XYZ file of C-alpha atoms in Angstrom:
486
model
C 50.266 -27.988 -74.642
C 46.620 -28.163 -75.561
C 46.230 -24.879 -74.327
C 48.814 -23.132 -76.483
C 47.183 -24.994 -79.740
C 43.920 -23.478 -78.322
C 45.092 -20.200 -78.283
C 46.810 -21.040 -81.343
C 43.775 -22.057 -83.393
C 41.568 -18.687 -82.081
C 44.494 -16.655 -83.216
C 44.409 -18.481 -86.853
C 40.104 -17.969 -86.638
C 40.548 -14.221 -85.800
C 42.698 -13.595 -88.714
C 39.657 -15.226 -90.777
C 37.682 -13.139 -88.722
C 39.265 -10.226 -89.175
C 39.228 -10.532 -92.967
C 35.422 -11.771 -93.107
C 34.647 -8.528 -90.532
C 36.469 -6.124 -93.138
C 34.601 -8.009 -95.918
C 31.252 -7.554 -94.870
C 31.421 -3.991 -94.083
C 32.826 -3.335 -97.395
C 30.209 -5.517 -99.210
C 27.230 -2.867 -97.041
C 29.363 0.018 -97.866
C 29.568 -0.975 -102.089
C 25.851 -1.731 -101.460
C 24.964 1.454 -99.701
C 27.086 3.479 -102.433
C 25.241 2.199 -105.031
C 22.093 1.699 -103.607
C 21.349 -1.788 -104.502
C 18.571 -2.602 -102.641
C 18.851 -5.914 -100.896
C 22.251 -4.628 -99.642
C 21.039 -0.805 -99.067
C 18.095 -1.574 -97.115
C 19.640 -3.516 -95.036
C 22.819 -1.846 -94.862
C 22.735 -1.283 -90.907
C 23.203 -5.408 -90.284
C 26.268 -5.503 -92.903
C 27.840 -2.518 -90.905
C 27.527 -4.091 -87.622
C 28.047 -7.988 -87.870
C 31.329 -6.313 -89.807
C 31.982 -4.560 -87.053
C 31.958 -7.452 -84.213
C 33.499 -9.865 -86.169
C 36.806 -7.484 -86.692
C 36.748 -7.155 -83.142
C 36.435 -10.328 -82.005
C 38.814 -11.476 -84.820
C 41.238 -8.884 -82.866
C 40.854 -10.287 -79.506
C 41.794 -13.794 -80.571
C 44.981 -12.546 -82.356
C 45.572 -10.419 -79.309
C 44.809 -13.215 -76.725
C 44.306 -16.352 -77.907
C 40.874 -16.105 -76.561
C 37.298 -14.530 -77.316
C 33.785 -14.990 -77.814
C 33.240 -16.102 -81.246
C 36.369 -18.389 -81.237
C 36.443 -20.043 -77.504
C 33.840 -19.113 -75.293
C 31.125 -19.128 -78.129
C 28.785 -21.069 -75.564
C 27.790 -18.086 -74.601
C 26.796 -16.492 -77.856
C 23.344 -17.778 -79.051
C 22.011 -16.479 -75.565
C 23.717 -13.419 -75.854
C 21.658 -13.056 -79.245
C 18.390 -13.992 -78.218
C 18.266 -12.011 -74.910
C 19.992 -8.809 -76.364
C 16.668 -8.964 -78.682
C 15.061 -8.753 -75.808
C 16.908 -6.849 -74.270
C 16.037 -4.388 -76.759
C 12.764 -4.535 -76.568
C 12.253 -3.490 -73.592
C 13.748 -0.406 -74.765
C 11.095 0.076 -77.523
C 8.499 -0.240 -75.032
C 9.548 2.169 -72.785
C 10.053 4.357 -75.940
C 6.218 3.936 -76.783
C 5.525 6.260 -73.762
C 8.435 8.165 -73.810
C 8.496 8.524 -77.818
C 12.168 9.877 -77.778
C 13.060 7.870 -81.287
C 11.507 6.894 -84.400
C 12.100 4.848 -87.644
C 12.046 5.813 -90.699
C 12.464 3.976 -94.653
C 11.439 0.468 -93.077
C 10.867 -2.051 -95.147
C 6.891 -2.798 -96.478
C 7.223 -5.637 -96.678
C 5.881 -7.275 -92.724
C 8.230 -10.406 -92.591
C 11.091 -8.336 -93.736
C 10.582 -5.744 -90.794
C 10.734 -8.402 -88.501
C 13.337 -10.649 -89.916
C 15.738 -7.234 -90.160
C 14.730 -5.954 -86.498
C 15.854 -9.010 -84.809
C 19.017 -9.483 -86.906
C 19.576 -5.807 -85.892
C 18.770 -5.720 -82.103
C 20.754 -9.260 -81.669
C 23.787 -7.269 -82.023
C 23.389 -5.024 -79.145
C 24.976 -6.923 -76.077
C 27.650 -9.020 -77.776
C 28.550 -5.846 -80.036
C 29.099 -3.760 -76.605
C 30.724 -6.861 -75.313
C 32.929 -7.276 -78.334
C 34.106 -3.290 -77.898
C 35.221 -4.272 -74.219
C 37.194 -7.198 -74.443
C 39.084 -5.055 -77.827
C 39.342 -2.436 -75.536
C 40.595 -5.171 -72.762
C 42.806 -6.661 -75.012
C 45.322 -3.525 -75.264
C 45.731 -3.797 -72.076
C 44.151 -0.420 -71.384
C 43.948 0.548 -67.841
C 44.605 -2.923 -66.522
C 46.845 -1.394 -63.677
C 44.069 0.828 -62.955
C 43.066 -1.300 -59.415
C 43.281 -0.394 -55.713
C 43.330 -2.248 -52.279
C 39.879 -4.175 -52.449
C 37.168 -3.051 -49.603
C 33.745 -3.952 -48.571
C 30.477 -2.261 -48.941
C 27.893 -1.509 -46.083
C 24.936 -3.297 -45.919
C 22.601 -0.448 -47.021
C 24.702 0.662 -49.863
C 23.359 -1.894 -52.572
C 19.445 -0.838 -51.101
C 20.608 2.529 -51.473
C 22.123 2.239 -54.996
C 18.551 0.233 -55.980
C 16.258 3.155 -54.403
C 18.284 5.921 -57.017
C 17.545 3.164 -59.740
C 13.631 3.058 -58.645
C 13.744 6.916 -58.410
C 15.454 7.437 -62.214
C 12.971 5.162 -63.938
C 9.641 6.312 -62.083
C 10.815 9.741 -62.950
C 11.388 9.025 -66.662
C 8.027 7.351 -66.753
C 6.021 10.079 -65.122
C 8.129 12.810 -66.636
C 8.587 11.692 -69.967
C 8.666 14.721 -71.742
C 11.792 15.997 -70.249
C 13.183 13.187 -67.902
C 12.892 9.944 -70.315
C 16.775 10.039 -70.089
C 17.388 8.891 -66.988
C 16.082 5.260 -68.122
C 19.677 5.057 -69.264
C 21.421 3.308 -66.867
C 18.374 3.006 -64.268
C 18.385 -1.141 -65.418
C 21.792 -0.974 -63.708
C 20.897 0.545 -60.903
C 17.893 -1.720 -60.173
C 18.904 -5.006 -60.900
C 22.633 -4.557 -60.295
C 22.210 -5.104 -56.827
C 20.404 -8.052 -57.063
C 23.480 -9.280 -58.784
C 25.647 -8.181 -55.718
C 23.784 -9.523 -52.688
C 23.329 -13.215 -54.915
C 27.022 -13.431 -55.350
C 26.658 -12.919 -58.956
C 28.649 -10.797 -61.533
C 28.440 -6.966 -60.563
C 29.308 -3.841 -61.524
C 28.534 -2.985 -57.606
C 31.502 -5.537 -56.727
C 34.367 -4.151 -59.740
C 33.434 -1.171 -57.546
C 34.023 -3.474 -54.373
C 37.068 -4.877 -55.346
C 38.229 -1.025 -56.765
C 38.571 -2.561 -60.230
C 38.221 1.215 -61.772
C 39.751 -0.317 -64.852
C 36.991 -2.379 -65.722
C 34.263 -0.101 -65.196
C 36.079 2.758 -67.109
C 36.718 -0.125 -70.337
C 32.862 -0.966 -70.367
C 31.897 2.874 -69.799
C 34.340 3.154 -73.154
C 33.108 0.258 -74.783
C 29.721 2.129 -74.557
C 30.775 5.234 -75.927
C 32.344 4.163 -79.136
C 29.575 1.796 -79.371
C 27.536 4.618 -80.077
C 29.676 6.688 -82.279
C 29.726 3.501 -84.274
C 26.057 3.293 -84.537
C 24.773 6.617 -84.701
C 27.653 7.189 -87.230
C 26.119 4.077 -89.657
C 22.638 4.629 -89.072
C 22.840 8.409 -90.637
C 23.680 7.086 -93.610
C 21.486 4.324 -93.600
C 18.022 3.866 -95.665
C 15.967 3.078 -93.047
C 17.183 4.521 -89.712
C 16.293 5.824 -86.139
C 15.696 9.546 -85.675
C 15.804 11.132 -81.959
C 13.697 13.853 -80.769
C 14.619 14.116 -77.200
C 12.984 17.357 -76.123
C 15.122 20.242 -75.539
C 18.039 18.811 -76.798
C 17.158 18.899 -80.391
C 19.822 22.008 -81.276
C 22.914 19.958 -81.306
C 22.777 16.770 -82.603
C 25.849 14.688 -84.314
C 24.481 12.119 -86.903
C 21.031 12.005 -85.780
C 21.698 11.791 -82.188
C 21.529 14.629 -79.704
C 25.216 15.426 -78.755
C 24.436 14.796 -74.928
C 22.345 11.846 -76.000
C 25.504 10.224 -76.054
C 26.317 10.095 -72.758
C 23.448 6.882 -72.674
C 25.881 4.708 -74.574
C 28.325 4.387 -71.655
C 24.755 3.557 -69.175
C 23.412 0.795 -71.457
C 26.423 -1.324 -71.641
C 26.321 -1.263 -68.133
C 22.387 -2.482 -68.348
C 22.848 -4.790 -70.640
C 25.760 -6.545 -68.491
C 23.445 -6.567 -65.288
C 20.995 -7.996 -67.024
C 23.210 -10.584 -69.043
C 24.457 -11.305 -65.148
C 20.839 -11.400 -63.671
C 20.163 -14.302 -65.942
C 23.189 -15.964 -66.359
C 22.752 -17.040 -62.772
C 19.750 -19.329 -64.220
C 20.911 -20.389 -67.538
C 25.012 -20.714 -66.981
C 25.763 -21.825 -63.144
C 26.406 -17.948 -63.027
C 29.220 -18.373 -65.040
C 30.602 -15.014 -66.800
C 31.213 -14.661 -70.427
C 34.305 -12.753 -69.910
C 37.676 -13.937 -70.286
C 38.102 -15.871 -66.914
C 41.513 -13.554 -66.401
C 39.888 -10.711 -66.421
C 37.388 -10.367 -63.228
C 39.187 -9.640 -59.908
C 37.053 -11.867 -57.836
C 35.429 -15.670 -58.231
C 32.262 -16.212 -59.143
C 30.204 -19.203 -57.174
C 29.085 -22.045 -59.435
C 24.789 -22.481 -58.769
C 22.320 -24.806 -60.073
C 20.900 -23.575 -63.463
C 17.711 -24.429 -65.550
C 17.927 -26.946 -68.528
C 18.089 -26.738 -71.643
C 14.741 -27.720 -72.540
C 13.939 -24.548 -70.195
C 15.976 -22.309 -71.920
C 14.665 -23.601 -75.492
C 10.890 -22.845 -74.177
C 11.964 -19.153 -73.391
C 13.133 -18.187 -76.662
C 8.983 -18.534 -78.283
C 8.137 -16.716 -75.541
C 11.208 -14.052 -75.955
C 9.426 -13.838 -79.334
C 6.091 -13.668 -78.568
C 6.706 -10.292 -76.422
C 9.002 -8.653 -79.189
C 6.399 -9.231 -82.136
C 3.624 -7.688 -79.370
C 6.092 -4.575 -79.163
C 6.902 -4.613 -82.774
C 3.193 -3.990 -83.251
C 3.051 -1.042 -80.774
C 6.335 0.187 -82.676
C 4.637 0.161 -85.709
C 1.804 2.154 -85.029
C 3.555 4.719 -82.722
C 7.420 5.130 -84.027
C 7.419 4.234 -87.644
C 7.148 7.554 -89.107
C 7.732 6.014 -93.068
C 8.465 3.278 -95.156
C 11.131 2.354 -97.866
C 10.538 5.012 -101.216
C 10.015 3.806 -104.319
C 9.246 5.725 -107.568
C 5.715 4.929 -107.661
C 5.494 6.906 -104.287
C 6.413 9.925 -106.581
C 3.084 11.649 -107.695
C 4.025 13.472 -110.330
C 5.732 10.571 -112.091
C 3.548 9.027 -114.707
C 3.706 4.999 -115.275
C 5.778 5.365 -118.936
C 8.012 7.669 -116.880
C 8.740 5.519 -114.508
C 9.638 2.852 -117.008
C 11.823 5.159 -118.643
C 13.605 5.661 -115.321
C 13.694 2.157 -114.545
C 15.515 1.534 -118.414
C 17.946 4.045 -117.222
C 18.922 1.584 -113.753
C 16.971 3.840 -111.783
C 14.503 2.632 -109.425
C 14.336 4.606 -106.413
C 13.863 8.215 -105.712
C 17.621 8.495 -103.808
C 18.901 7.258 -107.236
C 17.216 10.104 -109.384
C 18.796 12.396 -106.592
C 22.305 11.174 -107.449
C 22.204 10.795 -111.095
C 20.689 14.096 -111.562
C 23.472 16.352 -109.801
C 24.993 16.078 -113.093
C 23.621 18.524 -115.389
C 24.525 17.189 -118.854
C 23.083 13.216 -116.834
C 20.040 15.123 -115.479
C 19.426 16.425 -118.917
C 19.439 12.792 -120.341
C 17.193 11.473 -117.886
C 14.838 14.456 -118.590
C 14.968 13.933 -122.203
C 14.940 9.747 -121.627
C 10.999 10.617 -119.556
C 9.414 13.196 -121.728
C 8.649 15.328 -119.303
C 8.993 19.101 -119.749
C 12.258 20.894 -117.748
C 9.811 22.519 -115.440
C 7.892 19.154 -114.344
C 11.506 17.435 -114.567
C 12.401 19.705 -111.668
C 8.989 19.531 -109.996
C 9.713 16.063 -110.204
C 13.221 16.330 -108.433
C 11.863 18.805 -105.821
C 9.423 16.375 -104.871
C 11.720 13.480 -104.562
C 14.570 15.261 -101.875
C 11.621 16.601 -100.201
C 10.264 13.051 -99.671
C 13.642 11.370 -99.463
C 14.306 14.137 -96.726
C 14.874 12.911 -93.057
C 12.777 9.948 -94.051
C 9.920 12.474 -94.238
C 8.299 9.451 -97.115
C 5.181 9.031 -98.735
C 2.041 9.545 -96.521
C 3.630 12.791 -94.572
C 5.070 14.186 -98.251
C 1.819 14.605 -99.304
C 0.690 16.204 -96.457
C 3.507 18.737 -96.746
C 2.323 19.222 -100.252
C -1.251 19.842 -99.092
C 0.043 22.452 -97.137
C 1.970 24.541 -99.631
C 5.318 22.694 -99.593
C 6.500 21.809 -102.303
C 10.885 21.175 -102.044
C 13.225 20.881 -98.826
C 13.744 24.552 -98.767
C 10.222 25.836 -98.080
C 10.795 23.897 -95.230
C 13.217 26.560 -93.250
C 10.746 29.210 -93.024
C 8.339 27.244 -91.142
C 7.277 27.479 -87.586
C 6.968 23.693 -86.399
C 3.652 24.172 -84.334
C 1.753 25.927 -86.985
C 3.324 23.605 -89.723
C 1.570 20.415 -87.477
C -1.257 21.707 -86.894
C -1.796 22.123 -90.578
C -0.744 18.846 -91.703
C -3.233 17.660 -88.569
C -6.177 18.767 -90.457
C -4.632 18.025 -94.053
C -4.762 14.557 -92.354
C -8.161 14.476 -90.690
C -9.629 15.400 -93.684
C -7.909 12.301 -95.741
C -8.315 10.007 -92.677
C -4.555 8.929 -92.405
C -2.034 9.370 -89.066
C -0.723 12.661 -88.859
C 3.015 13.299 -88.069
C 3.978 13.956 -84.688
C 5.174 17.426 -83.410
C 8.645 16.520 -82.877
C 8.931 14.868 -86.241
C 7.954 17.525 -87.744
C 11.079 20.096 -85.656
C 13.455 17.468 -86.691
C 12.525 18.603 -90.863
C 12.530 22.201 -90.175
C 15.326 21.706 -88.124
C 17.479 20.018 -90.246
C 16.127 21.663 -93.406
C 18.458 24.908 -91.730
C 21.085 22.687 -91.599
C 21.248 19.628 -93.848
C 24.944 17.896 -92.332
C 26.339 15.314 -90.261
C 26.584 18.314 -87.423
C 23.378 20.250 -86.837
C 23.641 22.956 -84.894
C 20.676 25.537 -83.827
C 21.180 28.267 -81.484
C 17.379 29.126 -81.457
C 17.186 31.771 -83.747
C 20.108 31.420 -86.762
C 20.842 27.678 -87.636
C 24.520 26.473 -89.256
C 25.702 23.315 -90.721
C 29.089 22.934 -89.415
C 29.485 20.017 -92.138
C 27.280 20.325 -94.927
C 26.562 17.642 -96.772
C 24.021 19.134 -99.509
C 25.244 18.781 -102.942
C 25.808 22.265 -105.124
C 21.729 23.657 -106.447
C 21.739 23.495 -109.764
C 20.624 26.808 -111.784
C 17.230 25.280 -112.406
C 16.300 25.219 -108.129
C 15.455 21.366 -107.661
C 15.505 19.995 -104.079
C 17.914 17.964 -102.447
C 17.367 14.793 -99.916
C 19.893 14.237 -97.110
């Protein structure tokens, strides 16, 4: 009896859920549209807490059961580690320098406060995609006659994991990739040998189901998040060499195939710890694993309260290293716009516009763009100087500092862009920067504007010589040649 009105009350709860999930994704979608700013900037956070919470909400309708309604003992470690968690990502990525941010906020608490609301939604938001995915009942048949490993295999397994990440570490440049999935293969058979939850035993106990839903769970975990951060104000950009000439949203297509390896990571490593902290308890449904899990001592809370300062400590040391390698530009305002003058800009600001992507929007109007020109006093030819220079800074979150550069060197809107040669381009803006003592941008920031400056859409595609947008998402030039962000 006290079961049912359990499974009665998560099912109520995921309807709210559901509702508050649908809610908050529309409120960052109305925000993004319009660009109001506390909602815009942070527009990534709105999309994905939406995102979980409809799932979850889902899984208690489905099952009576899930994370946030029932087993939501689990969830304020799942936050705080998955920062973590992510972390350790973004200091690999200081060597391997295969992303970048771009739009962040100025302001320093505001970085911080928005990274960590951000990167807590990793593990329970690849979690959250599983048990949906579990909770159709997809490939639940999908299980043979159980059988036992060898010995050497989980040695064996951890020797491919030491091999992928020294190779990604020495060989950055073209191997960085094969970090994805090399947490698993390390630390996965720790999990195996202790008795703990392991991908190595579903493979045991020929639970292909399982393994196939989390591989799943990863892949539309990334769809979802490359497909929200394109459209995003401040964003990640990848630059993984030699896979630059396909990309969908701002991932490399193949890049995706690193969605399906991290859930996998961040399982073993939810696993390696949950050992410590839960009496190596699961946070899955309790149906759902085909073997049992042995109940050992774990550390106390007071233990487990000390680690999160600590868990901070080591993200704000990254952060810093972040900062200085991977951020390649900050939020855009219109005072970052040279050639606006100060009674300009208050004319803008009269007419509800206050950032650059703004004056992009209202302008594709020409009888609007003629208003706003008349409403600044500027002539039609600095009006449109004016523009150019806006989409070429709001361009791939090219921003301020590197704008200028470009300007230094001759260019002047997002088209002058496609007839540049990226290595001659960087060396320019090298010097440009030497000589005015600022950070130059980095060679592969620099091939993701000329790049995408031949093909301005969700799909870029490059076959080395002739570039095409298979969906272009440029808006129509007007007659009078102004330049266009993306």
């Amino acid at each position: 009896m006290n079961e049912n009105m359990n499974e009665r009350k998560a099912r109520l709860a995921g309807k709210f859920l559901i509702a508050g999930g649908i809610a908050t994704f529309s409120v960052g979608c109305w925000g993004l549209w319009f660009d109001i700013g506390w909602i815009a900037q942070p527009f990534y956070a709105f999309a994905w807490w939406g995102y979980i919470l409809v799932l979850d909400g889902f899984t208690a309708v489905r099952r009576g059961n899930s994370l946030l309604t029932t087993r939501y003992r689990y969830v304020p470690a799942l936050l705080i580690w998955s920062v973590s968690f992510w972390y350790f990502f973004e200091l690999l990525n200081l060597r391997y320098q295969n992303w970048y941010y771009v739009g962040v906020y100025k302001n320093y608490y505001g970085r911080v406060v928005f990274s960590f609301v951000c990167f807590a939604t990793v593990m329970i938001g690849m979690f959250e995609s599983y048990e949906a995915l579990t909770a159709t009942g997809l490939w639940k048949k999908l299980r043979k006659t159980p059988t036992q490993f060898p010995v050497w295999v989980s040695y064996a397994v951890q020797l491919v994991g030491l091999t992928m990440v020294t190779l990604s570490l020495v060989f950055p440049k073209y191997l960085a990739p094969l970090v994805w999935g090399s947490v698993s293969f390390l630390l996965d058979p720790i999990n195996y040998r202790r008795n703990s939850r392991s991908i190595l035993r579903d493979f045991e106990v020929r639970d292909y189901g399982m393994v196939l839903r989390f591989l799943l769970a990863g892949l539309i975990c990334g769809g979802f998040w490359e497909s929200m951060n394109f459209f995003a104000p401040q964003k990640w950009i990848y630059t993984v060499r030699g896979l630059e000439n396909f990309k969908l949203f701002e991932m490399p297509l193949l890049g995706f195939l690193g969605f399906p390896a991290l859930v996998l990571d961040g399982l073993t490593v939810y696993s390696l710890l949950a050992r410590y902290f839960f009496n190596n308890q699961s946070w899955e449904h309790p149906d759902d694993l085909g073997y049992e899990l042995p109940q050992t001592p774990s550390f106390s809370r007071t233990v487990f309260a000390w680690s999160i300062p600590v868990q901070i400590l080591f993200a704000i040391l990254v952060l810093q290293g972040v900062w200085s390698v991977n951020i390649a530009s900050e939020r855009l305002d219109l005072s970052d716009l040279s050639l606006l003058s100060a009674p300009s800009c208050e004319a803008l600001e009269k007419e509800g516009i206050e950032r650059p992507i703004q004056l992009l929007r209202e302008t594709k109007d020409p009888e609007r763009r003629e208003e706003i020109r008349g409403a600044t006093g500027m002539e039609t030819a600095q009006f449109n100087a004016l523009l150019d220079e806006a989409g070429l800074l709001s361009f791939k979150g090219i921003g301020s500092r590197h704008g200028r550069l470009l300007q230094m060197a001759g260019i002047k809107r997002v088209d002058d862009l496609e007839s540049q040669e990226p290595e001659e381009l960087q060396k320019q803006l090298a010097e440009f920067a030497q000589q005015n003592q600022i950070r130059p941008p980095r060679l592969d920031m620099v091939r993701v504007w000329v790049l995408a400056a031949h093909s301005r859409g969700i799909i870029m595609k490059n076959d080395g010589n002739k570039t095409a947008g298979v969906i272009d998402a440029r808006p129509p030039k007007p007659d009078s040649g102004w330049g266009t962000g993306s």
